[in-house]
Coordinates of C-alpha atoms and ligand atoms in Angstrom, one line a residue:
M1177 CA -24.2 -20.4 37.8
S1178 CA -22.3 -17.5 39.4
N1179 CA -22.4 -18.9 43.0
L1180 CA -20.9 -22.2 41.9
P1181 CA -17.5 -22.9 43.4
T1182 CA -14.9 -22.2 40.7
P1183 CA -11.7 -24.3 40.3
Q1184 CA -8.8 -22.8 42.1
E1185 CA -5.6 -24.8 42.8
L1186 CA -5.0 -28.1 41.0
L1187 CA -4.8 -30.6 43.8
Y1188 CA -4.2 -33.8 41.9
E1189 CA -4.0 -35.0 38.3
G1190 CA -4.6 -38.7 37.8
K1191 CA -4.9 -40.8 34.7
A1192 CA -8.6 -40.0 34.1
K1193 CA -9.4 -37.0 36.2
R1194 CA -8.2 -33.6 37.6
V1195 CA -9.2 -32.5 41.1
Y1196 CA -9.3 -28.9 42.1
R1197 CA -9.7 -27.1 45.3
T1198 CA -12.5 -24.5 45.3
A1199 CA -13.2 -21.4 47.4
D1200 CA -15.2 -23.6 49.7
P1201 CA -12.7 -25.9 51.6
Q1202 CA -15.4 -28.6 51.9
V1203 CA -15.9 -28.8 48.1
Y1204 CA -13.6 -30.1 45.4
L1205 CA -14.2 -30.0 41.7
C1206 CA -13.5 -33.1 39.6
Q1207 CA -12.8 -32.8 35.9
Y1208 CA -13.1 -36.0 33.8
K1209 CA -10.7 -36.5 30.9
D1210 CA -10.8 -38.5 27.7
D1211 CA -7.4 -39.9 28.4
A1212 CA -7.3 -43.7 28.8
T1213 CA -4.6 -45.9 30.3
A1214 CA -4.4 -49.6 31.0
F1215 CA -2.0 -52.1 32.5
N1216 CA -0.5 -49.6 35.0
A1217 CA -0.2 -47.0 32.2
Q1218 CA 1.8 -49.2 29.8
K1219 CA -1.0 -48.7 27.3
R1220 CA -2.0 -45.1 26.7
G1221 CA -4.6 -43.6 24.5
S1222 CA -7.8 -41.5 24.4
I1223 CA -11.5 -42.3 24.0
A1224 CA -13.4 -39.4 22.5
G1225 CA -16.3 -38.4 24.8
K1226 CA -15.2 -40.6 27.7
G1227 CA -14.9 -37.7 30.1
E1228 CA -18.5 -36.7 29.5
V1229 CA -19.8 -40.3 29.7
N1230 CA -17.9 -41.1 32.9
C1231 CA -18.9 -37.9 34.6
T1232 CA -22.6 -38.2 33.7
V1233 CA -22.8 -41.9 34.4
S1234 CA -21.0 -41.5 37.8
S1235 CA -23.3 -38.6 38.7
R1236 CA -26.4 -40.7 38.0
V1237 CA -25.0 -43.7 39.9
F1238 CA -23.9 -41.7 42.9
A1239 CA -27.3 -40.0 43.1
Y1240 CA -29.0 -43.4 42.9
L1241 CA -26.8 -44.8 45.6
A1242 CA -27.5 -41.8 47.8
R1243 CA -31.2 -42.5 47.4
Q1244 CA -30.5 -46.1 48.6
G1245 CA -28.8 -44.8 51.7
I1246 CA -25.1 -45.2 50.6
R1247 CA -23.3 -42.0 51.7
N1248 CA -21.1 -40.8 48.9
H1249 CA -19.0 -37.7 47.9
F1250 CA -21.2 -36.6 45.0
L1251 CA -22.7 -33.1 45.3
A1252 CA -23.7 -32.0 41.8
Q1253 CA -22.9 -32.3 38.2
T1254 CA -21.9 -28.8 37.1
G1255 CA -20.9 -29.4 33.5
P1256 CA -20.6 -32.2 30.9
T1257 CA -17.2 -33.3 32.3
E1258 CA -17.3 -31.6 35.7
M1259 CA -18.8 -32.5 39.1
Q1260 CA -18.6 -31.1 42.6
V1261 CA -17.7 -33.5 45.4
R1262 CA -17.2 -33.4 49.1
A1263 CA -13.6 -32.9 50.1
L1264 CA -12.3 -36.1 51.7
H1265 CA -9.0 -37.8 52.6
I1266 CA -8.9 -40.7 50.2
L1267 CA -7.8 -44.0 51.6
P1268 CA -4.9 -45.6 49.6
L1269 CA -7.0 -48.7 48.8
E1270 CA -9.0 -50.0 45.9
V1271 CA -11.9 -52.3 46.9
V1272 CA -12.9 -54.7 44.1
V1273 CA -16.2 -56.7 44.1
R1274 CA -16.6 -59.6 41.7
N1275 CA -19.8 -61.3 40.6
R1276 CA -18.1 -63.3 37.8
A1277 CA -14.5 -64.2 37.1
A1278 CA -12.7 -61.8 34.7
G1279 CA -9.5 -59.9 34.4
S1280 CA -6.8 -60.3 37.0
L1281 CA -8.8 -63.0 38.9
C1282 CA -8.7 -65.3 35.9
K1283 CA -5.0 -64.7 35.4
R1284 CA -4.1 -65.2 39.1
L1285 CA -6.3 -68.2 39.8
G1286 CA -6.8 -69.8 36.4
L1287 CA -10.6 -69.5 36.6
E1288 CA -12.7 -69.5 33.4
R1289 CA -13.8 -66.1 32.3
G1290 CA -17.4 -65.5 33.1
L1291 CA -17.6 -68.1 35.9
P1292 CA -20.4 -66.9 38.3
I1293 CA -19.1 -66.1 41.8
E1294 CA -21.6 -66.6 44.6
P1295 CA -21.4 -65.1 47.2
P1296 CA -19.6 -62.2 45.6
L1297 CA -15.9 -61.8 46.3
V1298 CA -14.3 -58.7 47.9
E1299 CA -10.7 -57.9 47.4
F1300 CA -8.4 -55.1 48.5
Y1301 CA -5.6 -53.6 46.5
Y1302 CA -2.9 -51.1 47.7
K1303 CA -3.0 -48.0 45.6
N1304 CA 0.7 -47.7 44.7
D1305 CA 1.8 -47.2 41.1
A1306 CA 5.4 -48.0 41.9
L1307 CA 4.3 -51.4 43.2
G1308 CA 1.7 -52.0 40.5
D1309 CA -1.3 -51.8 42.9
P1310 CA -0.8 -55.2 44.6
L1311 CA -3.5 -57.3 46.1
V1312 CA -3.4 -57.0 49.9
T1313 CA -5.0 -59.0 52.8
P1314 CA -6.5 -57.3 55.9
D1315 CA -3.3 -58.2 57.7
H1316 CA -1.2 -56.5 55.0
I1317 CA -3.4 -53.4 55.4
R1318 CA -2.8 -53.4 59.1
L1319 CA 0.9 -53.9 58.6
L1320 CA 1.1 -51.0 56.2
Q1321 CA -1.3 -48.9 58.4
L1322 CA -3.4 -48.2 55.3
A1323 CA -6.6 -48.5 57.4
T1324 CA -7.7 -49.9 60.8
P1325 CA -9.1 -53.4 61.0
E1326 CA -12.5 -51.8 61.9
Q1327 CA -12.3 -49.6 58.8
V1328 CA -11.5 -52.7 56.7
E1329 CA -14.6 -54.5 58.1
V1330 CA -16.8 -51.4 57.2
L1331 CA -15.3 -51.1 53.7
G1332 CA -16.0 -54.8 53.0
S1333 CA -19.7 -54.5 54.1
L1334 CA -20.2 -51.2 52.3
A1335 CA -18.7 -52.7 49.1
L1336 CA -21.1 -55.6 49.3
A1337 CA -24.1 -53.3 49.9
V1338 CA -23.0 -51.1 47.0
N1339 CA -22.8 -54.3 44.8
T1340 CA -26.4 -55.2 45.6
H1341 CA -27.6 -51.7 44.6
L1342 CA -25.3 -51.4 41.5
R1343 CA -26.4 -54.8 40.2
D1344 CA -30.0 -53.5 40.3
F1345 CA -29.0 -50.2 38.7
W1346 CA -27.1 -51.9 35.8
R1347 CA -29.9 -54.5 35.4
R1348 CA -32.3 -51.6 34.7
C1349 CA -29.8 -50.7 31.9
R1350 CA -30.0 -54.3 30.6
L1351 CA -26.3 -54.8 31.6
E1352 CA -24.8 -57.4 33.9
L1353 CA -22.3 -56.1 36.5
V1354 CA -19.3 -58.5 36.3
D1355 CA -17.0 -56.7 38.7
F1356 CA -16.0 -53.2 39.8
K1357 CA -13.6 -51.1 41.8
L1358 CA -14.5 -48.6 44.6
E1359 CA -12.5 -46.0 46.5
F1360 CA -13.4 -44.5 49.8
G1361 CA -12.5 -41.4 51.8
L1362 CA -12.6 -40.1 55.4
D1363 CA -14.2 -36.8 56.4
E1364 CA -12.9 -34.7 59.3
E1365 CA -14.7 -36.8 61.8
G1366 CA -13.3 -40.0 60.4
Q1367 CA -16.6 -41.1 58.8
I1368 CA -16.2 -43.3 55.7
W1369 CA -17.7 -42.0 52.4
L1370 CA -17.8 -43.7 49.0
A1371 CA -15.7 -41.6 46.6
D1372 CA -14.0 -41.6 43.2
E1373 CA -16.1 -42.6 40.2
I1374 CA -18.4 -45.4 39.1
S1375 CA -18.3 -45.7 35.3
P1376 CA -17.4 -48.0 32.4
D1377 CA -13.8 -47.3 33.4
T1378 CA -14.2 -48.9 36.8
C1379 CA -17.0 -51.5 36.2
R1380 CA -17.0 -54.5 33.8
L1381 CA -20.4 -54.4 32.1
W1382 CA -21.6 -57.2 29.8
D1383 CA -24.7 -57.3 27.6
L1384 CA -25.8 -60.9 28.0
E1385 CA -28.7 -60.8 25.6
G1386 CA -26.8 -62.4 22.6
S1387 CA -25.2 -65.8 22.5
E1388 CA -21.8 -64.3 23.5
P1389 CA -21.3 -61.7 26.2
R1390 CA -20.9 -58.2 24.6
V1391 CA -18.4 -56.1 26.4
L1392 CA -19.4 -52.5 27.1
D1393 CA -16.6 -51.2 29.3
K1394 CA -12.9 -50.3 29.4
D1395 CA -11.9 -53.9 28.3
L1396 CA -12.9 -52.6 24.8
F1397 CA -9.8 -50.4 25.1
R1398 CA -7.6 -52.7 27.2
F1399 CA -7.9 -55.7 24.8
D1400 CA -9.0 -54.0 21.5
L1401 CA -12.3 -55.8 21.7
G1402 CA -14.3 -53.2 19.7
D1403 CA -14.9 -49.5 19.3
P1404 CA -14.6 -47.9 22.8
V1405 CA -16.2 -44.6 21.7
A1406 CA -19.4 -46.4 20.6
G1407 CA -19.3 -48.7 23.6
Y1408 CA -19.1 -45.8 26.1
Q1409 CA -21.8 -43.8 24.3
E1410 CA -24.1 -46.9 24.4
V1411 CA -23.6 -47.2 28.2
L1412 CA -24.5 -43.4 28.5
Q1413 CA -27.6 -43.8 26.4
R1414 CA -28.8 -46.8 28.4
V1415 CA -28.2 -45.0 31.7
L1416 CA -30.1 -41.9 30.5
Q1417 CA -33.0 -44.0 29.3
A1418 CA -33.1 -45.9 32.6
V1419 CA -32.9 -43.0 35.0
G1420 CA -34.0 -39.9 33.1
S1421 CA -31.9 -37.3 31.2
Q1422 CA -32.1 -34.1 33.2
F1423 CA -28.6 -32.5 33.2
L1424 CA -28.2 -30.8 36.6
L1425 CA -28.5 -32.9 39.7
S1426 CA -28.2 -31.7 43.2
Ligands
UDP1219 N1 -10.3 -51.6 38.2 C1 -10.2 -50.2 38.1 N2 -9.0 -49.6 38.4 C2 -7.9 -50.3 38.6 C3 -7.9 -51.7 38.6 C4 -9.2 -52.3 38.4 O1 -11.2 -49.5 38.0 O2 -6.8 -49.7 38.8 C5 -11.6 -52.2 37.9 C6 -11.6 -52.9 36.6 O3 -12.2 -52.1 35.6 C7 -12.5 -54.1 36.9 C8 -12.3 -54.4 38.4 O4 -11.7 -53.2 38.9 O5 -13.9 -53.7 36.7 C9 -11.4 -55.6 38.6 O6 -10.2 -55.4 37.8 P1 -9.1 -56.5 37.8 O7 -8.5 -56.8 39.2 O8 -9.6 -57.7 37.1 O9 -7.9 -55.9 37.0 P2 -7.6 -55.6 35.5 O10 -8.2 -56.7 34.7 O11 -8.3 -54.3 35.3 O12 -6.1 -55.5 35.4

């Protein structure tokens, strides 16, 4: 373990993660926290074990996506709540893909929760806490110079490709992928890489085996739908059963 990059300067602290520089300028260290927030941080709390679940699930998902040819920032899981990632310049955009109506889409358009969406919908949100992360069109993105029109095209296609692979991944865990959020970053050459995390914090995951959908994601916390600690642990167990439980991945 002695040659692993150690955390140095804290670069960024978000709602669910801390990111540190390491001695290697190409490598950052992400530390996942149990803190939970919702509704633009108006609801705050903590979900015991969430950091470990999200770090481990994200590691398995990123490794799976890399095997499917989706370039992403994951390098290795180096502890229960800690992963090494490639240093990138993160674009200030959230890319959401939806396979069924839920959350803000139902609120905004009055659609029935659970309505299948085919073909899947791609949406862009401007990452800006002060503005409450508003929905933006490609023209808004151009106006605000958040990304070039070419980059927006690539982000949209990449998000749909990730959706295809993620649906397969979660199906193996007997879960349906309702919607999810992605973030992307640029390397020094301007190449686009998938970044951030992919976990029950960022995906809506439903078990459709019963008569009613059983929610197994952050909506448990957002809307007090059940025990989030048990829900997150169940997702972790299903992922480990589906993809193997070895701890260190490189
Ligand atoms: N999402 C996320 N971070 C955000 C906003 C949304 O990870 O800051 C995820 C959310 O978990 C869901 C998807 O993106 O899987 C779509 O979220 P939606 O727009 O419905 O917003 P919400 O209901 O979370 O307000």
